[in-house]
Tab-separated table of C-alpha atoms in Angstrom:
chain	number	residue	atom	x	y	z
O	1	ARG	CA	21.465	47.962	-28.380
O	2	VAL	CA	17.461	49.140	-28.569
O	3	MET	CA	17.863	48.610	-24.519
O	4	ALA	CA	20.626	51.020	-25.051
O	5	SER	CA	18.060	53.522	-27.303
O	6	LYS	CA	15.463	53.403	-25.260
O	7	ALA	CA	17.329	54.156	-22.390
O	8	ARG	CA	19.565	57.039	-23.794
O	9	GLY	CA	16.380	58.359	-25.374
O	10	MET	CA	14.789	57.910	-22.174
O	11	LEU	CA	17.394	60.190	-19.547
O	12	LEU	CA	17.757	62.943	-22.187
O	13	LEU	CA	14.121	62.919	-21.836
O	14	LEU	CA	13.729	63.000	-18.458
O	15	ALA	CA	16.922	65.820	-17.942
O	16	MET	CA	15.077	68.248	-20.446
O	17	ALA	CA	12.185	67.836	-19.069
O	18	GLY	CA	11.049	66.850	-21.914
O	19	ALA	CA	8.792	63.767	-21.287
O	20	GLN	CA	6.024	62.768	-21.674
O	21	GLY	CA	3.321	59.815	-20.222
O	22	MET	CA	-0.377	59.344	-20.321
O	23	ARG	CA	-4.065	58.340	-21.410
O	24	THR	CA	-6.878	58.854	-23.380
O	25	SER	CA	-11.153	59.801	-24.797
O	26	THR	CA	-13.587	61.590	-26.783
O	27	LYS	CA	-14.139	65.407	-25.636
O	28	SER	CA	-15.409	68.410	-27.590
O	29	LEU	CA	-13.222	70.601	-28.093
O	30	PRO	CA	-13.757	75.181	-27.944
O	31	ALA	CA	-14.660	75.589	-32.057
O	32	TRP	CA	-11.852	77.259	-33.041
O	33	THR	CA	-9.682	74.803	-32.245
O	34	GLY	CA	-10.731	72.530	-35.759
O	35	LEU	CA	-10.619	69.179	-33.743
O	36	ALA	CA	-13.242	66.756	-34.193
O	37	PRO	CA	-13.402	62.711	-33.121
O	38	SER	CA	-12.589	60.787	-36.455
O	39	SER	CA	-12.638	57.229	-37.821
O	40	ILE	CA	-9.920	55.469	-37.361
O	41	LEU	CA	-7.895	52.351	-39.545
O	42	LEU	CA	-5.002	50.537	-37.291
O	43	LYS	CA	-1.890	49.050	-38.230
O	44	ARG	CA	0.279	48.116	-36.195
O	45	ALA	CA	3.943	45.893	-36.310
O	46	SER	CA	4.730	42.338	-35.587
O	47	SER	CA	8.065	42.694	-33.023
O	48	SER	CA	9.743	41.697	-36.864
O	49	SER	CA	8.149	42.653	-39.899
O	50	SER	CA	4.862	41.018	-41.249
O	51	SER	CA	2.341	38.328	-38.974
O	52	LEU	CA	-0.754	39.763	-38.054
O	53	LYS	CA	-4.280	39.015	-36.878
O	54	ALA	CA	-7.491	41.332	-37.752
O	55	SER	CA	-9.555	41.393	-34.496
O	56	PRO	CA	-13.416	42.277	-36.695
O	57	GLY	CA	-14.347	45.628	-38.075
O	58	LEU	CA	-10.133	46.060	-38.522
O	59	ARG	CA	-8.503	46.969	-41.385
O	60	ILE	CA	-4.580	45.452	-40.774
O	61	LEU	CA	-2.024	46.905	-42.907
O	62	PRO	CA	1.250	44.189	-42.826
O	63	CYS	CA	4.522	45.989	-42.289
O	64	PRO	CA	7.769	44.922	-43.790
O	65	VAL	CA	9.973	47.780	-41.722
O	66	PRO	CA	11.396	46.548	-38.275
O	67	ARG	CA	9.276	48.953	-35.708
O	68	ASN	CA	13.461	49.603	-35.186
O	69	LYS	CA	13.344	51.259	-38.323
O	70	ILE	CA	9.861	52.932	-37.633
O	71	LEU	CA	9.590	54.722	-34.796
O	72	ALA	CA	10.534	58.768	-34.550
O	73	ALA	CA	10.906	60.794	-31.675
O	74	GLY	CA	7.255	59.996	-30.125
O	75	GLY	CA	6.977	56.784	-30.350
O	76	VAL	CA	3.993	56.277	-32.441
O	77	ARG	CA	3.294	56.633	-35.673
O	78	MET	CA	0.234	57.226	-37.910
O	79	LYS	CA	-0.425	58.895	-41.314
O	80	SER	CA	-2.778	60.005	-43.058
O	81	SER	CA	-4.182	60.607	-46.351
O	82	PRO	CA	-5.457	63.562	-47.881
O	83	SER	CA	-9.130	62.456	-47.239
O	84	GLY	CA	-8.086	62.712	-43.438
O	85	MET	CA	-8.638	59.065	-42.834
O	86	GLU	CA	-5.313	57.383	-40.693
O	87	GLU	CA	-4.261	55.264	-43.115
O	88	GLY	CA	-1.739	53.873	-40.690
O	89	GLY	CA	-2.690	53.517	-36.601
O	90	LYS	CA	-1.476	51.457	-33.114
O	91	PHE	CA	1.765	50.650	-33.180
O	92	ASP	CA	3.376	49.134	-30.215
O	93	ALA	CA	5.496	51.899	-28.631
O	94	GLN	CA	8.227	52.905	-27.768
O	95	ARG	CA	8.859	55.607	-25.639
O	96	PHE	CA	11.669	57.874	-25.837
O	97	TYR	CA	13.677	57.079	-28.707
O	98	VAL	CA	14.727	58.587	-31.371
O	99	ARG	CA	14.586	58.444	-34.820
O	100	PRO	CA	19.050	58.275	-36.001
O	101	ASP	CA	19.076	60.702	-38.125
O	102	LYS	CA	16.905	63.033	-35.373
O	103	LEU	CA	19.823	62.793	-32.568
O	104	LYS	CA	22.093	65.410	-33.651
O	105	ASP	CA	18.199	67.616	-33.781
O	106	VAL	CA	16.610	65.994	-31.041
O	107	MET	CA	20.033	67.380	-28.482
O	108	THR	CA	20.751	70.631	-30.102
O	109	ALA	CA	17.426	71.317	-29.375
O	110	ALA	CA	16.846	69.686	-25.515
O	111	PHE	CA	20.475	71.933	-24.698
O	112	ALA	CA	17.444	75.448	-24.957
O	113	SER	CA	15.940	74.136	-21.804
O	114	VAL	CA	18.709	73.175	-19.560
O	115	MET	CA	19.641	76.548	-20.744
O	116	ARG	CA	16.356	77.694	-19.218
O	117	PHE	CA	15.918	75.044	-16.215
O	118	GLY	CA	13.077	73.659	-17.660
O	119	SER	CA	11.453	76.921	-18.158
O	120	GLY	CA	7.907	75.786	-20.017
O	121	ALA	CA	8.317	72.194	-18.653
O	122	PHE	CA	5.598	72.912	-16.140
O	123	ALA	CA	2.940	74.217	-16.675
O	124	SER	CA	2.245	77.267	-13.208
O	125	GLY	CA	1.404	75.572	-9.628
O	126	TYR	CA	2.776	71.904	-10.386
O	127	SER	CA	2.215	68.678	-8.371
O	128	VAL	CA	1.827	65.862	-8.506
O	129	GLY	CA	-0.293	63.342	-6.030
O	130	ILE	CA	-1.053	59.481	-5.591
O	131	LYS	CA	-4.793	58.388	-5.890
O	132	LYS	CA	-6.760	55.191	-6.294
O	133	ASP	CA	-5.869	54.204	-10.228
O	134	GLU	CA	-8.667	55.352	-12.825
O	135	PRO	CA	-8.300	53.281	-16.055
O	136	SER	CA	-9.178	55.551	-18.227
O	137	SER	CA	-7.385	59.407	-16.478
O	138	TYR	CA	-4.266	59.925	-17.328
O	139	SER	CA	-1.094	59.229	-15.569
O	140	VAL	CA	2.050	59.269	-14.832
O	141	LEU	CA	2.914	55.638	-13.157
O	142	ARG	CA	0.558	53.112	-12.311
O	143	PHE	CA	1.372	50.413	-9.731
O	144	GLY	CA	-0.713	48.407	-7.005
O	145	GLY	CA	-3.816	49.918	-7.974
O	146	PHE	CA	-2.506	53.286	-7.515
O	147	MET	CA	-1.559	56.199	-9.880
O	148	LEU	CA	0.580	59.224	-9.724
O	149	THR	CA	-1.225	62.417	-11.392
O	150	GLU	CA	-0.279	65.375	-12.272
O	151	GLU	CA	-1.986	69.076	-11.452
O	152	SER	CA	-1.420	72.449	-11.646
O	153	ASN	CA	-3.496	75.739	-11.157
O	154	ALA	CA	-3.308	76.134	-14.198
O	155	LYS	CA	-6.975	75.825	-14.981
O	156	ASN	CA	-7.956	78.035	-12.652
O	157	PHE	CA	-7.003	81.396	-13.824
O	158	HIS	CA	-9.272	82.809	-16.471
O	159	ARG	CA	-9.066	81.527	-20.177
O	160	PRO	CA	-9.109	84.059	-23.315
O	161	ALA	CA	-12.276	83.535	-25.205
O	162	LEU	CA	-10.896	83.667	-28.463
O	163	PRO	CA	-7.318	82.627	-28.795
O	164	LEU	CA	-4.601	85.095	-28.763
O	165	GLN	CA	-2.468	85.874	-31.796
O	166	ILE	CA	1.368	85.826	-31.992
O	167	TYR	CA	3.837	87.085	-34.366
O	168	GLU	CA	7.329	85.004	-33.158
O	169	PHE	CA	9.452	83.026	-34.765
O	170	GLU	CA	11.783	80.403	-33.595
O	171	SER	CA	14.805	80.757	-33.459
O	172	CYS	CA	14.048	84.695	-31.400
O	173	PRO	CA	15.416	84.813	-27.266
O	174	PHE	CA	12.410	87.046	-26.496
O	175	CYS	CA	10.530	84.608	-28.625
O	176	ARG	CA	11.259	81.727	-26.336
O	177	LYS	CA	10.646	84.092	-23.597
O	178	VAL	CA	6.609	84.344	-24.819
O	179	ARG	CA	6.574	81.023	-25.552
O	180	GLU	CA	7.996	80.318	-22.024
O	181	ALA	CA	5.305	82.042	-20.648
O	182	VAL	CA	2.313	80.101	-23.030
O	183	ALA	CA	3.164	77.663	-21.589
O	184	ILE	CA	3.482	77.249	-18.268
O	185	LEU	CA	0.108	79.220	-18.366
O	186	ASP	CA	-1.356	75.767	-20.277
O	187	LEU	CA	-2.161	79.128	-22.912
O	188	ASP	CA	-3.618	78.636	-26.400
O	189	VAL	CA	-2.113	80.743	-28.788
O	190	GLU	CA	-1.985	80.038	-32.738
O	191	PHE	CA	1.524	81.647	-33.636
O	192	LEU	CA	1.825	82.764	-36.993
O	193	PRO	CA	6.064	82.649	-37.220
O	194	CYS	CA	8.196	85.206	-39.133
O	195	PRO	CA	11.659	84.243	-39.614
O	196	LYS	CA	13.939	86.276	-41.661
O	197	GLY	CA	13.420	86.565	-44.389
O	198	GLY	CA	9.285	85.758	-44.491
O	199	SER	CA	7.850	88.756	-45.862
O	200	VAL	CA	3.110	87.768	-45.161
O	201	TYR	CA	3.514	87.838	-41.116
O	202	ARG	CA	6.426	90.747	-41.176
O	203	ALA	CA	4.342	93.026	-42.946
O	204	GLN	CA	1.368	92.622	-41.214
O	205	VAL	CA	3.474	93.273	-38.180
O	206	GLN	CA	4.801	96.703	-39.653
O	207	GLU	CA	0.955	97.830	-40.892
O	208	MET	CA	-0.160	97.186	-37.348
O	209	GLY	CA	2.494	98.703	-34.874
O	210	GLY	CA	5.207	100.472	-37.011
O	211	LYS	CA	7.684	98.742	-37.184
O	212	GLN	CA	9.280	95.025	-37.451
O	213	GLN	CA	10.130	93.725	-34.035
O	214	PHE	CA	9.293	90.261	-32.158
O	215	PRO	CA	7.758	89.145	-30.191
O	216	TYR	CA	4.278	91.460	-31.377
O	217	LEU	CA	0.888	90.234	-29.414
O	218	VAL	CA	-2.650	91.436	-30.798
O	219	ASP	CA	-5.054	89.977	-28.222
O	220	PRO	CA	-8.614	89.545	-30.183
O	221	ASN	CA	-10.374	89.370	-27.008
O	222	THR	CA	-9.093	93.128	-25.042
O	223	GLY	CA	-8.059	94.522	-28.190
O	224	THR	CA	-3.973	95.314	-27.085
O	225	LYS	CA	-1.378	94.886	-28.579
O	226	MET	CA	2.185	94.955	-28.038
O	227	TYR	CA	5.841	95.054	-28.589
O	228	GLU	CA	8.741	93.966	-26.046
O	229	SER	CA	8.841	90.623	-24.058
O	230	ASP	CA	8.868	91.022	-20.395
O	231	ASP	CA	6.228	93.796	-21.079
O	232	ILE	CA	4.550	91.183	-22.967
O	233	VAL	CA	5.404	87.775	-20.324
O	234	ASP	CA	3.673	90.816	-18.146
O	235	TYR	CA	0.369	91.021	-19.530
O	236	LEU	CA	-0.496	87.536	-19.958
O	237	PHE	CA	0.631	86.693	-16.740
O	238	HIS	CA	-1.820	89.749	-14.668
O	239	ASN	CA	-4.601	88.658	-17.354
O	240	TYR	CA	-4.461	85.291	-18.083
O	241	GLY	CA	-2.711	84.351	-14.760
O	242	ASP	CA	-2.468	84.518	-10.893
O	243	GLY	CA	0.365	87.879	-11.876
O	244	LEU	CA	3.544	85.753	-10.444
O	245	VAL	CA	5.345	85.935	-12.868
O	246	PRO	CA	8.228	82.692	-12.523
O	247	TRP	CA	11.736	84.230	-11.558
O	248	THR	CA	12.966	82.731	-15.053
O	249	LEU	CA	11.384	84.669	-16.893
O	250	ARG	CA	12.284	88.031	-14.994
O	251	GLY	CA	15.662	89.889	-15.829
O	252	PRO	CA	18.731	89.811	-18.227
O	253	LEU	CA	19.824	86.269	-16.797
O	254	ALA	CA	16.766	85.274	-18.606
O	255	THR	CA	17.503	86.744	-21.748
O	256	VAL	CA	21.186	85.952	-21.688
O	257	THR	CA	20.113	82.065	-21.031
O	258	ALA	CA	17.591	82.056	-24.073
O	259	GLY	CA	19.964	83.182	-26.368
O	260	LEU	CA	22.807	80.895	-25.026
O	261	GLY	CA	20.094	77.588	-25.573
O	262	LEU	CA	19.625	78.504	-27.940
O	263	LEU	CA	22.336	78.882	-30.300
O	264	PRO	CA	23.654	75.039	-30.523
O	265	SER	CA	19.782	74.523	-32.896
O	266	ASN	CA	20.668	78.102	-34.311
O	267	MET	CA	24.427	77.583	-35.856
O	268	LEU	CA	23.058	73.364	-37.032
O	269	ARG	CA	19.648	75.181	-38.865
O	270	PRO	CA	20.254	78.675	-39.382
O	271	GLY	CA	15.871	78.565	-39.458
O	272	GLY	CA	15.711	81.540	-42.137
O	273	TYR	CA	12.648	81.024	-45.037
O	274	LYS	CA	12.281	78.725	-47.359
O	275	GLN	CA	9.998	79.343	-49.644
O	276	ALA	CA	6.536	77.256	-49.237
O	277	LYS	CA	3.321	77.031	-50.942
O	278	LYS	CA	0.593	79.142	-48.672
O	279	ALA	CA	-1.798	77.242	-46.116
O	280	GLU	CA	-5.490	78.633	-46.239
O	281	LYS	CA	-5.794	77.431	-42.385
O	282	SER	CA	-3.412	77.632	-39.306
O	283	LEU	CA	-2.395	73.863	-38.699
O	284	ILE	CA	-3.949	72.589	-35.269
O	285	VAL	CA	-0.667	71.322	-33.176
O	286	TRP	CA	0.212	69.613	-29.670
O	287	GLY	CA	3.165	70.126	-27.932
O	288	TYR	CA	5.008	71.900	-24.831
O	289	GLU	CA	7.850	74.498	-25.393
O	290	ALA	CA	10.424	72.724	-23.427
O	291	SER	CA	10.025	69.255	-25.251
O	292	PRO	CA	13.402	69.162	-28.181
O	293	PHE	CA	10.414	66.546	-30.636
O	294	SER	CA	7.938	69.775	-30.166
O	295	LYS	CA	11.632	71.871	-31.334
O	296	ILE	CA	12.438	70.889	-33.972
O	297	VAL	CA	8.679	70.880	-36.241
O	298	ARG	CA	8.218	74.000	-34.415
O	299	GLU	CA	11.539	75.222	-36.505
O	300	VAL	CA	9.878	73.321	-39.982
O	301	LEU	CA	6.666	75.837	-38.565
O	302	SER	CA	8.149	79.152	-38.409
O	303	GLU	CA	10.667	78.019	-41.535
O	304	LEU	CA	8.041	77.989	-44.334
O	305	GLU	CA	6.145	80.454	-42.208
O	306	LEU	CA	2.728	77.485	-41.476
O	307	PRO	CA	0.694	79.687	-39.406
O	308	HIS	CA	-0.227	77.541	-36.041
O	309	VAL	CA	-2.809	77.204	-33.217
O	310	TRP	CA	-0.379	75.550	-30.088
O	311	ARG	CA	-2.404	73.491	-27.865
O	312	SER	CA	-0.050	74.068	-25.096
O	313	VAL	CA	0.433	70.946	-22.713
O	314	ALA	CA	3.218	71.332	-20.245
O	315	ARG	CA	3.057	68.422	-17.829
O	316	GLY	CA	0.505	69.331	-15.526
O	317	SER	CA	-2.267	70.949	-17.966
O	318	SER	CA	-5.184	69.241	-18.055
O	319	LYS	CA	-5.180	69.028	-22.029
O	320	ARG	CA	-3.430	66.385	-21.715
O	321	GLN	CA	-6.167	64.788	-20.635
O	322	THR	CA	-8.689	66.100	-23.369
O	323	PHE	CA	-5.636	65.209	-25.705
O	324	LEU	CA	-5.925	61.649	-24.653
O	325	ASP	CA	-10.208	61.423	-24.460
O	326	GLU	CA	-9.667	62.826	-27.737
O	327	MET	CA	-7.225	60.013	-28.895
O	328	ARG	CA	-8.965	56.860	-27.429
O	329	GLY	CA	-8.132	53.579	-29.155
O	330	ALA	CA	-5.654	55.029	-31.370
O	331	LEU	CA	-2.433	55.663	-28.986
O	332	PRO	CA	-0.406	52.247	-28.189
O	333	ASN	CA	-1.502	51.155	-24.661
O	334	GLU	CA	-3.411	54.941	-23.616
O	335	THR	CA	0.460	56.654	-23.880
O	336	PHE	CA	1.097	60.296	-24.100
O	337	GLN	CA	1.825	60.624	-27.480
O	338	VAL	CA	3.129	64.882	-28.352
O	339	PRO	CA	3.899	66.359	-30.720
O	340	TYR	CA	0.823	65.825	-32.913
O	341	LEU	CA	-0.575	67.586	-36.352
O	342	GLU	CA	-3.459	69.077	-37.592
O	343	ASP	CA	-3.585	69.520	-41.158
O	344	PRO	CA	-7.019	70.782	-42.130
O	345	ASN	CA	-5.838	72.065	-45.384
O	346	THR	CA	-5.624	68.412	-46.291
O	347	GLY	CA	-7.182	65.959	-43.902
O	348	VAL	CA	-3.661	64.634	-42.631
O	349	LYS	CA	-3.585	64.014	-38.575
O	350	MET	CA	-0.146	62.893	-37.893
O	351	PHE	CA	1.856	62.175	-34.862
O	352	GLU	CA	6.398	61.767	-35.502
O	353	SER	CA	7.994	64.849	-34.756
O	354	ALA	CA	10.043	63.074	-37.676
O	355	GLU	CA	7.763	62.320	-40.255
O	356	ILE	CA	5.865	65.450	-39.178
O	357	ILE	CA	8.959	67.965	-40.307
O	358	GLU	CA	8.958	65.219	-43.616
O	359	TYR	CA	5.553	65.731	-44.750
O	360	LEU	CA	5.316	69.659	-43.870
O	361	ARG	CA	8.514	69.710	-46.256
O	362	LYS	CA	6.989	67.033	-48.773
O	363	THR	CA	3.421	69.294	-48.634
O	364	TYR	CA	4.581	73.053	-47.761
O	365	GLN	CA	8.324	73.560	-48.864
O	366	GLU	CA	8.881	75.018	-53.044
O	367	ALA	CA	11.858	73.344	-55.042
């Protein structure tokens, strides 16, 4: 059953171009992300439940729950206390494992990427290559002293000095196209969710533009503010790309397929505003648009109207190496995993979509 679960999850992710695979260290990140290296306490689950061996300087906390019950959609769990010191840590990874109670959510989220032809899964100019193995470098696959690498042209594009701000909501097909553009261009942006019934950011858009229409872009680097998804996509590619908009983002077909792709998720999880506490600081989330695990987390961020800096890491993104460098030693087998959440309001840092969702609801959603 374990092998069947792993195989099912792997096929699902590969089909959606949402499969993950990477490595880790600690490079400095842009100051506005708020990310910094942190000390880590590790917890490892044994194959069944308990007996654990401690290494010098390492605090080991027994985990009585079988690992097939604790590993969720990312294969890694790290829980944190409000102080910001991780209480949990490294688990034996089960990549592509989908927690049973989240299977329906992940499958409907993945359907959107199928309908969108995998748009948003790969950074612009994506390519693969084979190089001599370098243990500290990101790789999709290692074999016989060599490694399969991923690259893109996005690292050569002009990067905004300040993060763009995009007002949008998860269930909107027009917003989906803009989020895919963000992934393809490998941009980091601040998303300001505007779910139906939300009052904070919808009011801001009304004040700035005169109407509540989404998506709405604010670029503090140029002073640009604009509506209309097609215009925003063109603007992003001309200012932060090579000027060539992919066919998957052009014309009526893009909007129709985005709408059809979101239909199952929108029917099961309508995504209207849920009464929530205000987050004083924007949360930080690593993920990418085509990942179904990232999508189900963003759905909750949108419902709770939680602002978040989105660190986009589509396949081919150079930030995958940055992420692994930042997380050196915290991931089992140095394997790339997203989504990853950092909440500067509580100090919490954690993996696994299912547990991130539970954390967000428990911390911010009001009864």
